[in-house]
């Protein structure tokens, strides 16, 4: 059997997919937001399934603590501090050269969401925070694109598929973001690999149903699992909330929040990310020259790293910055203004 015919032979022998389903998968364009634990499992599964185009959107870089649960990354990626989207794309090119992989080293923001999702058929959630998920939800509902929510922390995980104006959206189920400090994070509770694999598996299975237009096979629920406590809950999703600001009222609060900096506390990192509200391009050579007297500086074409005292600053070409050594947004803003600029 020819290599091109044999690669997907076990998948096409699965009767609900077949050759017709494989052709639909090959023609699909999928975006994955976040190349962390969930996102890397999703990305490898989508690449091995033969999805035609895979857009990887991630703002972060590979660290040693990622290797315990984040597929696709190796020790060399952590040692080099590669952007996750770049490292993942390099690995996927070796897994399946037929798939067009687009690494986007960027943060998803209100300013770029429409462009990043414009030519995409399906969005997979690989993020670790509700700010970004609510932004995905607004962008997806406004554009009518299906997206698949997933979350995992400790041994607990949840998954839900959202088809705009067909099923409840994220804000129907979670009208408001959890208040700070009220929910466990991987920083406070840790996370084990098996729950990552389980939630990502449900996301990928739903994705294959959607890409092959088998919407009647979607589970239509909010699934919840705790692998340590051996519990599972399936909450059937009924009607969309009449009070939903997004899918009922057409008010996209997170998509239109363009003022000021976009600040996110990063899960499990004792770090804060700050993104400027306007487009910018950083000259690393010039910035490194200004910083050298204040601390240790190194850079490559992907990022600049600066260490001063207990804080480590990673700057990306678009002026986005990850400040490690604090989880206080106000402290992070002060450090950003001091070294990067207001």
mmCIF file of C-alpha atoms in Angstrom:
data_model
loop_
_atom_site.group_PDB
_atom_site.id
_atom_site.type_symbol
_atom_site.label_atom_id
_atom_site.label_comp_id
_atom_site.label_asym_id
_atom_site.label_seq_id
_atom_site.Cartn_x
_atom_site.Cartn_y
_atom_site.Cartn_z
ATOM 1 C CA UNK A 1 0.000 0.000 0.000
ATOM 2 C CA UNK A 2 1.296 3.456 -0.911
ATOM 3 C CA UNK A 3 2.311 5.663 2.008
ATOM 4 C CA UNK A 4 -0.325 8.292 1.160
ATOM 5 C CA UNK A 5 -3.021 5.617 1.211
ATOM 6 C CA UNK A 6 -1.810 3.838 4.335
ATOM 7 C CA UNK A 7 -1.297 6.856 6.637
ATOM 8 C CA UNK A 8 -5.006 7.244 7.423
ATOM 9 C CA UNK A 9 -6.115 3.681 6.685
ATOM 10 C CA UNK A 10 -7.113 2.839 10.266
ATOM 11 C CA UNK A 11 -9.030 6.088 10.536
ATOM 12 C CA UNK A 12 -10.906 5.636 7.263
ATOM 13 C CA UNK A 13 -11.817 2.072 8.242
ATOM 14 C CA UNK A 14 -13.780 3.554 11.129
ATOM 15 C CA UNK A 15 -17.214 3.446 9.501
ATOM 16 C CA UNK A 16 -18.550 6.820 10.747
ATOM 17 C CA UNK A 17 -15.589 8.558 9.043
ATOM 18 C CA UNK A 18 -14.560 6.617 5.946
ATOM 19 C CA UNK A 19 -12.974 8.201 2.879
ATOM 20 C CA UNK A 20 -15.607 10.941 2.717
ATOM 21 C CA UNK A 21 -14.943 11.955 6.295
ATOM 22 C CA UNK A 22 -11.198 11.940 5.694
ATOM 23 C CA UNK A 23 -11.645 14.283 2.736
ATOM 24 C CA UNK A 24 -13.583 16.702 4.968
ATOM 25 C CA UNK A 25 -10.862 16.546 7.639
ATOM 26 C CA UNK A 26 -8.196 17.213 5.010
ATOM 27 C CA UNK A 27 -10.074 20.313 3.840
ATOM 28 C CA UNK A 28 -10.558 21.708 7.358
ATOM 29 C CA UNK A 29 -8.882 24.736 8.951
ATOM 30 C CA UNK A 30 -8.540 24.525 12.733
ATOM 31 C CA UNK A 31 -7.208 27.054 15.233
ATOM 32 C CA UNK A 32 -5.873 26.023 18.636
ATOM 33 C CA UNK A 33 -5.640 28.800 21.201
ATOM 34 C CA UNK A 34 -2.936 27.899 23.697
ATOM 35 C CA UNK A 35 -0.105 25.408 23.159
ATOM 36 C CA UNK A 36 0.070 24.243 26.747
ATOM 37 C CA UNK A 37 -1.141 20.969 28.202
ATOM 38 C CA UNK A 38 -4.524 20.677 26.451
ATOM 39 C CA UNK A 39 -3.384 22.465 23.302
ATOM 40 C CA UNK A 40 -0.411 20.252 22.580
ATOM 41 C CA UNK A 41 -2.493 17.071 22.892
ATOM 42 C CA UNK A 42 -5.113 18.588 20.594
ATOM 43 C CA UNK A 43 -2.473 19.717 18.096
ATOM 44 C CA UNK A 44 -0.795 16.327 17.822
ATOM 45 C CA UNK A 45 -4.144 14.533 17.486
ATOM 46 C CA UNK A 46 -5.346 16.956 14.799
ATOM 47 C CA UNK A 47 -2.085 16.655 12.877
ATOM 48 C CA UNK A 48 -2.120 12.867 13.009
ATOM 49 C CA UNK A 49 -5.768 12.882 11.885
ATOM 50 C CA UNK A 50 -4.708 14.820 8.798
ATOM 51 C CA UNK A 51 -6.428 18.182 9.271
ATOM 52 C CA UNK A 52 -5.471 20.373 6.328
ATOM 53 C CA UNK A 53 -4.420 23.563 8.096
ATOM 54 C CA UNK A 54 -3.582 23.996 11.768
ATOM 55 C CA UNK A 55 -3.098 27.455 13.294
ATOM 56 C CA UNK A 56 -1.315 27.436 16.664
ATOM 57 C CA UNK A 57 -1.840 30.611 18.693
ATOM 58 C CA UNK A 58 0.271 30.956 21.827
ATOM 59 C CA UNK A 59 1.904 33.814 23.710
ATOM 60 C CA UNK A 60 4.308 31.803 25.870
ATOM 61 C CA UNK A 61 7.688 30.057 25.741
ATOM 62 C CA UNK A 62 8.760 26.550 26.793
ATOM 63 C CA UNK A 63 9.967 26.065 30.380
ATOM 64 C CA UNK A 64 11.173 22.969 32.244
ATOM 65 C CA UNK A 65 7.967 22.789 34.299
ATOM 66 C CA UNK A 66 6.010 22.285 31.052
ATOM 67 C CA UNK A 67 7.646 18.957 30.226
ATOM 68 C CA UNK A 68 5.662 16.975 32.806
ATOM 69 C CA UNK A 69 2.362 17.376 30.943
ATOM 70 C CA UNK A 70 2.804 19.269 27.680
ATOM 71 C CA UNK A 71 3.187 16.969 24.701
ATOM 72 C CA UNK A 72 5.342 18.021 21.711
ATOM 73 C CA UNK A 73 8.040 19.723 23.818
ATOM 74 C CA UNK A 74 11.493 18.369 24.587
ATOM 75 C CA UNK A 75 14.317 19.316 26.942
ATOM 76 C CA UNK A 76 16.107 21.174 24.143
ATOM 77 C CA UNK A 77 13.045 23.428 23.659
ATOM 78 C CA UNK A 78 13.078 24.367 27.344
ATOM 79 C CA UNK A 79 16.842 24.940 27.353
ATOM 80 C CA UNK A 80 16.518 27.271 24.356
ATOM 81 C CA UNK A 81 13.379 28.960 25.686
ATOM 82 C CA UNK A 82 11.604 28.582 22.355
ATOM 83 C CA UNK A 83 8.134 30.061 21.853
ATOM 84 C CA UNK A 84 5.651 27.246 22.335
ATOM 85 C CA UNK A 85 3.965 27.777 18.966
ATOM 86 C CA UNK A 86 7.335 27.530 17.183
ATOM 87 C CA UNK A 87 8.476 24.445 19.096
ATOM 88 C CA UNK A 88 5.110 22.732 18.537
ATOM 89 C CA UNK A 89 5.137 23.522 14.819
ATOM 90 C CA UNK A 90 8.637 22.079 14.415
ATOM 91 C CA UNK A 91 7.593 18.856 16.112
ATOM 92 C CA UNK A 92 4.357 18.564 14.102
ATOM 93 C CA UNK A 93 6.265 19.018 10.843
ATOM 94 C CA UNK A 94 8.119 15.815 11.723
ATOM 95 C CA UNK A 95 4.879 14.052 12.658
ATOM 96 C CA UNK A 96 2.901 14.880 9.498
ATOM 97 C CA UNK A 97 4.462 16.953 6.741
ATOM 98 C CA UNK A 98 1.149 17.005 4.845
ATOM 99 C CA UNK A 99 -0.429 19.356 7.392
ATOM 100 C CA UNK A 100 0.117 23.085 6.979
ATOM 101 C CA UNK A 101 1.002 24.337 10.457
ATOM 102 C CA UNK A 102 0.940 28.069 11.139
ATOM 103 C CA UNK A 103 2.701 29.041 14.395
ATOM 104 C CA UNK A 104 1.406 32.399 15.647
ATOM 105 C CA UNK A 105 3.578 33.712 18.485
ATOM 106 C CA UNK A 106 0.929 36.109 19.731
ATOM 107 C CA UNK A 107 -1.555 36.729 22.472
ATOM 108 C CA UNK A 108 -5.225 36.532 21.537
ATOM 109 C CA UNK A 109 -6.609 40.026 22.188
ATOM 110 C CA UNK A 110 -9.684 42.037 21.196
ATOM 111 C CA UNK A 111 -7.530 43.750 18.569
ATOM 112 C CA UNK A 112 -6.429 40.587 16.706
ATOM 113 C CA UNK A 113 -9.143 37.977 17.399
ATOM 114 C CA UNK A 114 -11.125 38.646 14.221
ATOM 115 C CA UNK A 115 -8.008 38.356 12.024
ATOM 116 C CA UNK A 116 -6.734 35.186 13.712
ATOM 117 C CA UNK A 117 -10.103 33.436 13.342
ATOM 118 C CA UNK A 118 -11.192 34.916 9.992
ATOM 119 C CA UNK A 119 -10.479 31.902 7.745
ATOM 120 C CA UNK A 120 -10.913 29.212 10.413
ATOM 121 C CA UNK A 121 -13.613 26.511 10.514
ATOM 122 C CA UNK A 122 -13.244 25.410 14.150
ATOM 123 C CA UNK A 123 -11.593 26.762 17.313
ATOM 124 C CA UNK A 124 -10.168 24.531 20.061
ATOM 125 C CA UNK A 125 -9.648 25.917 23.554
ATOM 126 C CA UNK A 126 -6.241 25.096 25.005
ATOM 127 C CA UNK A 127 -6.108 28.092 27.333
ATOM 128 C CA UNK A 128 -5.728 28.274 31.100
ATOM 129 C CA UNK A 129 -7.800 31.342 31.998
ATOM 130 C CA UNK A 130 -11.369 32.588 31.714
ATOM 131 C CA UNK A 131 -10.418 36.004 30.333
ATOM 132 C CA UNK A 132 -9.223 34.419 27.107
ATOM 133 C CA UNK A 133 -12.101 31.925 26.995
ATOM 134 C CA UNK A 134 -14.669 34.723 27.267
ATOM 135 C CA UNK A 135 -12.856 36.527 24.450
ATOM 136 C CA UNK A 136 -12.930 33.360 22.305
ATOM 137 C CA UNK A 137 -16.627 33.007 23.057
ATOM 138 C CA UNK A 138 -17.396 36.583 21.972
ATOM 139 C CA UNK A 139 -15.376 36.262 18.779
ATOM 140 C CA UNK A 140 -16.882 32.867 17.935
ATOM 141 C CA UNK A 141 -20.472 33.877 18.652
ATOM 142 C CA UNK A 142 -20.135 37.085 16.649
ATOM 143 C CA UNK A 143 -18.656 35.283 13.630
ATOM 144 C CA UNK A 144 -20.778 32.128 13.972
ATOM 145 C CA UNK A 145 -17.804 29.789 14.398
ATOM 146 C CA UNK A 146 -18.023 26.616 16.481
ATOM 147 C CA UNK A 147 -15.552 26.318 19.350
ATOM 148 C CA UNK A 148 -14.779 23.614 21.901
ATOM 149 C CA UNK A 149 -14.207 24.582 25.525
ATOM 150 C CA UNK A 150 -11.981 22.540 27.804
ATOM 151 C CA UNK A 151 -10.397 23.044 31.214
ATOM 152 C CA UNK A 152 -8.299 20.941 33.584
ATOM 153 C CA UNK A 153 -6.749 21.535 36.995
ATOM 154 C CA UNK A 154 -5.626 19.129 39.701
ATOM 155 C CA UNK A 155 -7.467 15.881 38.780
ATOM 156 C CA UNK A 156 -10.639 17.697 37.637
ATOM 157 C CA UNK A 157 -11.644 18.642 34.109
ATOM 158 C CA UNK A 158 -14.602 19.923 32.114
ATOM 159 C CA UNK A 159 -15.551 20.041 28.442
ATOM 160 C CA UNK A 160 -18.334 21.603 26.366
ATOM 161 C CA UNK A 161 -18.942 22.214 22.672
ATOM 162 C CA UNK A 162 -20.420 25.556 21.610
ATOM 163 C CA UNK A 163 -22.271 26.062 18.326
ATOM 164 C CA UNK A 164 -23.287 29.719 18.153
ATOM 165 C CA UNK A 165 -27.055 30.277 18.151
ATOM 166 C CA UNK A 166 -27.635 26.503 18.209
ATOM 167 C CA UNK A 167 -26.371 25.555 21.679
ATOM 168 C CA UNK A 168 -25.826 27.613 24.829
ATOM 169 C CA UNK A 169 -22.603 29.617 24.644
ATOM 170 C CA UNK A 170 -20.035 29.940 27.417
ATOM 171 C CA UNK A 171 -21.731 32.998 28.911
ATOM 172 C CA UNK A 172 -25.048 31.166 29.026
ATOM 173 C CA UNK A 173 -23.431 28.617 31.342
ATOM 174 C CA UNK A 174 -20.971 30.953 33.113
ATOM 175 C CA UNK A 175 -22.544 34.450 33.068
ATOM 176 C CA UNK A 176 -19.598 35.954 34.965
ATOM 177 C CA UNK A 177 -15.944 35.067 35.354
ATOM 178 C CA UNK A 178 -15.036 33.452 38.689
ATOM 179 C CA UNK A 179 -13.852 36.040 41.210
ATOM 180 C CA UNK A 180 -10.076 36.080 41.783
ATOM 181 C CA UNK A 181 -8.979 33.594 44.435
ATOM 182 C CA UNK A 182 -12.233 31.627 44.386
ATOM 183 C CA UNK A 183 -11.199 28.841 42.015
ATOM 184 C CA UNK A 184 -8.240 26.443 42.148
ATOM 185 C CA UNK A 185 -5.468 26.931 39.623
ATOM 186 C CA UNK A 186 -2.512 24.786 38.627
ATOM 187 C CA UNK A 187 -0.443 27.142 40.797
ATOM 188 C CA UNK A 188 -2.423 26.311 43.932
ATOM 189 C CA UNK A 189 -3.677 22.794 43.199
ATOM 190 C CA UNK A 190 -1.280 21.388 40.606
ATOM 191 C CA UNK A 191 -2.390 19.205 37.702
ATOM 192 C CA UNK A 192 -1.822 15.600 36.620
ATOM 193 C CA UNK A 193 -1.372 14.443 33.047
ATOM 194 C CA UNK A 194 -4.255 11.907 32.919
ATOM 195 C CA UNK A 195 -6.950 14.591 33.271
ATOM 196 C CA UNK A 196 -5.284 16.591 30.505
ATOM 197 C CA UNK A 197 -5.403 13.566 28.215
ATOM 198 C CA UNK A 198 -9.056 12.829 29.037
ATOM 199 C CA UNK A 199 -10.353 16.361 28.427
ATOM 200 C CA UNK A 200 -8.314 16.764 25.247
ATOM 201 C CA UNK A 201 -9.617 13.401 24.007
ATOM 202 C CA UNK A 202 -13.215 14.584 24.397
ATOM 203 C CA UNK A 203 -12.370 17.849 22.622
ATOM 204 C CA UNK A 204 -10.739 16.035 19.698
ATOM 205 C CA UNK A 205 -13.592 13.532 19.385
ATOM 206 C CA UNK A 206 -16.085 16.415 19.221
ATOM 207 C CA UNK A 207 -13.843 18.147 16.681
ATOM 208 C CA UNK A 208 -13.845 15.129 14.358
ATOM 209 C CA UNK A 209 -17.655 14.960 14.530
ATOM 210 C CA UNK A 210 -17.911 18.655 13.659
ATOM 211 C CA UNK A 211 -15.370 18.559 10.842
ATOM 212 C CA UNK A 212 -17.216 15.620 9.253
ATOM 213 C CA UNK A 213 -20.624 17.318 9.733
ATOM 214 C CA UNK A 214 -21.982 14.683 12.136
ATOM 215 C CA UNK A 215 -23.580 17.195 14.483
ATOM 216 C CA UNK A 216 -26.171 14.711 15.725
ATOM 217 C CA UNK A 217 -23.331 12.747 17.393
ATOM 218 C CA UNK A 218 -22.221 15.667 19.598
ATOM 219 C CA UNK A 219 -22.853 14.967 23.282
ATOM 220 C CA UNK A 220 -24.679 18.271 23.917
ATOM 221 C CA UNK A 221 -23.531 18.492 27.538
ATOM 222 C CA UNK A 222 -21.156 20.024 30.009
ATOM 223 C CA UNK A 223 -18.987 17.049 30.953
ATOM 224 C CA UNK A 224 -17.148 17.037 34.277
ATOM 225 C CA UNK A 225 -14.617 14.482 35.533
ATOM 226 C CA UNK A 226 -12.474 13.936 38.599
ATOM 227 C CA UNK A 227 -10.070 11.096 37.912
ATOM 228 C CA UNK A 228 -8.778 10.934 41.491
ATOM 229 C CA UNK A 229 -12.248 10.770 43.023
ATOM 230 C CA UNK A 230 -13.521 8.511 40.215
ATOM 231 C CA UNK A 231 -16.511 10.743 39.470
ATOM 232 C CA UNK A 232 -18.132 11.898 36.251
ATOM 233 C CA UNK A 233 -21.098 14.200 35.698
ATOM 234 C CA UNK A 234 -22.995 14.969 32.522
ATOM 235 C CA UNK A 235 -25.112 18.106 32.612
ATOM 236 C CA UNK A 236 -27.395 18.286 29.595
ATOM 237 C CA UNK A 237 -27.426 21.692 27.916
ATOM 238 C CA UNK A 238 -30.947 22.822 27.083
ATOM 239 C CA UNK A 239 -31.939 26.227 25.744
ATOM 240 C CA UNK A 240 -29.762 29.287 25.438
ATOM 241 C CA UNK A 241 -30.140 31.738 28.295
ATOM 242 C CA UNK A 242 -32.603 34.529 27.484
ATOM 243 C CA UNK A 243 -30.363 36.909 29.447
ATOM 244 C CA UNK A 244 -27.105 35.996 27.709
ATOM 245 C CA UNK A 245 -25.365 39.217 26.668
ATOM 246 C CA UNK A 246 -23.457 37.482 23.885
ATOM 247 C CA UNK A 247 -25.614 34.989 21.974
ATOM 248 C CA UNK A 248 -28.997 36.584 22.788
ATOM 249 C CA UNK A 249 -28.313 40.308 23.058
ATOM 250 C CA UNK A 250 -25.361 40.593 20.678
ATOM 251 C CA UNK A 251 -23.244 42.453 23.235
ATOM 252 C CA UNK A 252 -19.631 41.363 23.040
ATOM 253 C CA UNK A 253 -18.136 42.816 26.198
ATOM 254 C CA UNK A 254 -14.786 41.034 25.932
ATOM 255 C CA UNK A 255 -14.346 41.570 22.215
ATOM 256 C CA UNK A 256 -14.893 45.318 22.475
ATOM 257 C CA UNK A 257 -12.725 45.907 25.570
ATOM 258 C CA UNK A 258 -9.943 47.660 23.676
ATOM 259 C CA UNK A 259 -8.802 50.261 26.189
ATOM 260 C CA UNK A 260 -5.682 49.928 28.306
ATOM 261 C CA UNK A 261 -3.338 46.986 28.653
ATOM 262 C CA UNK A 262 -4.517 43.399 28.529
ATOM 263 C CA UNK A 263 -3.264 41.850 31.771
ATOM 264 C CA UNK A 264 -3.423 38.145 32.637
ATOM 265 C CA UNK A 265 -2.099 36.236 35.640
ATOM 266 C CA UNK A 266 -0.511 33.053 34.271
ATOM 267 C CA UNK A 267 -1.513 29.699 35.723
ATOM 268 C CA UNK A 268 1.169 28.011 37.804
ATOM 269 C CA UNK A 269 3.871 30.492 36.904
ATOM 270 C CA UNK A 270 3.917 33.246 39.593
ATOM 271 C CA UNK A 271 3.895 35.491 36.567
ATOM 272 C CA UNK A 272 1.818 38.160 34.854
ATOM 273 C CA UNK A 273 1.502 38.865 31.147
ATOM 274 C CA UNK A 274 0.994 42.403 29.879
ATOM 275 C CA UNK A 275 -0.013 43.111 26.280
ATOM 276 C CA UNK A 276 -0.158 46.651 24.874
ATOM 277 C CA UNK A 277 -3.494 47.793 23.471
ATOM 278 C CA UNK A 278 -1.884 49.129 20.292
ATOM 279 C CA UNK A 279 0.307 47.448 17.693
ATOM 280 C CA UNK A 280 4.031 47.723 18.422
ATOM 281 C CA UNK A 281 7.310 46.245 17.246
ATOM 282 C CA UNK A 282 10.312 45.981 19.560
ATOM 283 C CA UNK A 283 13.922 46.439 18.457
ATOM 284 C CA UNK A 284 15.608 43.845 20.685
ATOM 285 C CA UNK A 285 19.124 45.186 20.055
ATOM 286 C CA UNK A 286 18.139 48.692 21.109
ATOM 287 C CA UNK A 287 16.142 47.471 24.114
ATOM 288 C CA UNK A 288 18.975 45.187 25.256
ATOM 289 C CA UNK A 289 21.375 48.119 25.081
ATOM 290 C CA UNK A 290 19.149 50.138 27.412
ATOM 291 C CA UNK A 291 18.723 47.263 29.861
ATOM 292 C CA UNK A 292 22.298 45.976 30.201
ATOM 293 C CA UNK A 293 23.270 48.299 33.033
ATOM 294 C CA UNK A 294 20.206 47.241 35.049
ATOM 295 C CA UNK A 295 20.524 43.458 34.869
ATOM 296 C CA UNK A 296 21.289 40.362 32.781
ATOM 297 C CA UNK A 297 20.053 40.509 29.180
ATOM 298 C CA UNK A 298 19.951 37.957 26.372
ATOM 299 C CA UNK A 299 17.889 37.717 23.209
ATOM 300 C CA UNK A 300 17.268 35.865 19.972
ATOM 301 C CA UNK A 301 14.916 36.650 17.101
ATOM 302 C CA UNK A 302 11.949 35.271 19.035
ATOM 303 C CA UNK A 303 12.276 36.948 22.438
ATOM 304 C CA UNK A 304 14.383 38.969 24.859
ATOM 305 C CA UNK A 305 15.014 37.904 28.457
ATOM 306 C CA UNK A 306 16.005 40.305 31.216
ATOM 307 C CA UNK A 307 16.642 39.468 34.874
ATOM 308 C CA UNK A 308 16.893 41.989 37.664
ATOM 309 C CA UNK A 309 16.689 40.895 41.288
ATOM 310 C CA UNK A 310 13.772 38.507 41.835
ATOM 311 C CA UNK A 311 12.018 39.395 38.595
ATOM 312 C CA UNK A 312 12.568 37.914 35.137
ATOM 313 C CA UNK A 313 11.092 39.723 32.154
ATOM 314 C CA UNK A 314 10.494 38.069 28.781
ATOM 315 C CA UNK A 315 9.702 40.481 25.953
ATOM 316 C CA UNK A 316 8.239 39.407 22.608
ATOM 317 C CA UNK A 317 8.514 41.291 19.294
ATOM 318 C CA UNK A 318 4.995 42.739 19.637
ATOM 319 C CA UNK A 319 5.932 44.384 23.007
ATOM 320 C CA UNK A 320 4.006 41.733 24.905
ATOM 321 C CA UNK A 321 5.787 40.951 28.149
ATOM 322 C CA UNK A 322 5.746 38.127 30.713
ATOM 323 C CA UNK A 323 6.950 39.256 34.137
ATOM 324 C CA UNK A 324 7.941 36.363 36.382
ATOM 325 C CA UNK A 325 8.355 36.709 40.131
ATOM 326 C CA UNK A 326 4.990 38.291 40.950
ATOM 327 C CA UNK A 327 1.304 37.497 40.528
ATOM 328 C CA UNK A 328 0.252 41.086 41.324
ATOM 329 C CA UNK A 329 -0.884 42.909 38.160
ATOM 330 C CA UNK A 330 -0.078 46.291 39.683
ATOM 331 C CA UNK A 331 3.513 45.264 40.438
ATOM 332 C CA UNK A 332 3.796 43.826 36.936
ATOM 333 C CA UNK A 333 2.516 47.038 35.361
ATOM 334 C CA UNK A 334 5.064 49.023 37.343
ATOM 335 C CA UNK A 335 7.924 46.774 36.202
ATOM 336 C CA UNK A 336 6.681 46.935 32.598
ATOM 337 C CA UNK A 337 6.602 50.740 32.681
ATOM 338 C CA UNK A 338 10.028 50.896 34.295
ATOM 339 C CA UNK A 339 11.857 48.732 31.752
ATOM 340 C CA UNK A 340 9.671 48.515 28.631
ATOM 341 C CA UNK A 341 7.739 51.776 28.690
ATOM 342 C CA UNK A 342 4.167 52.851 29.297
#
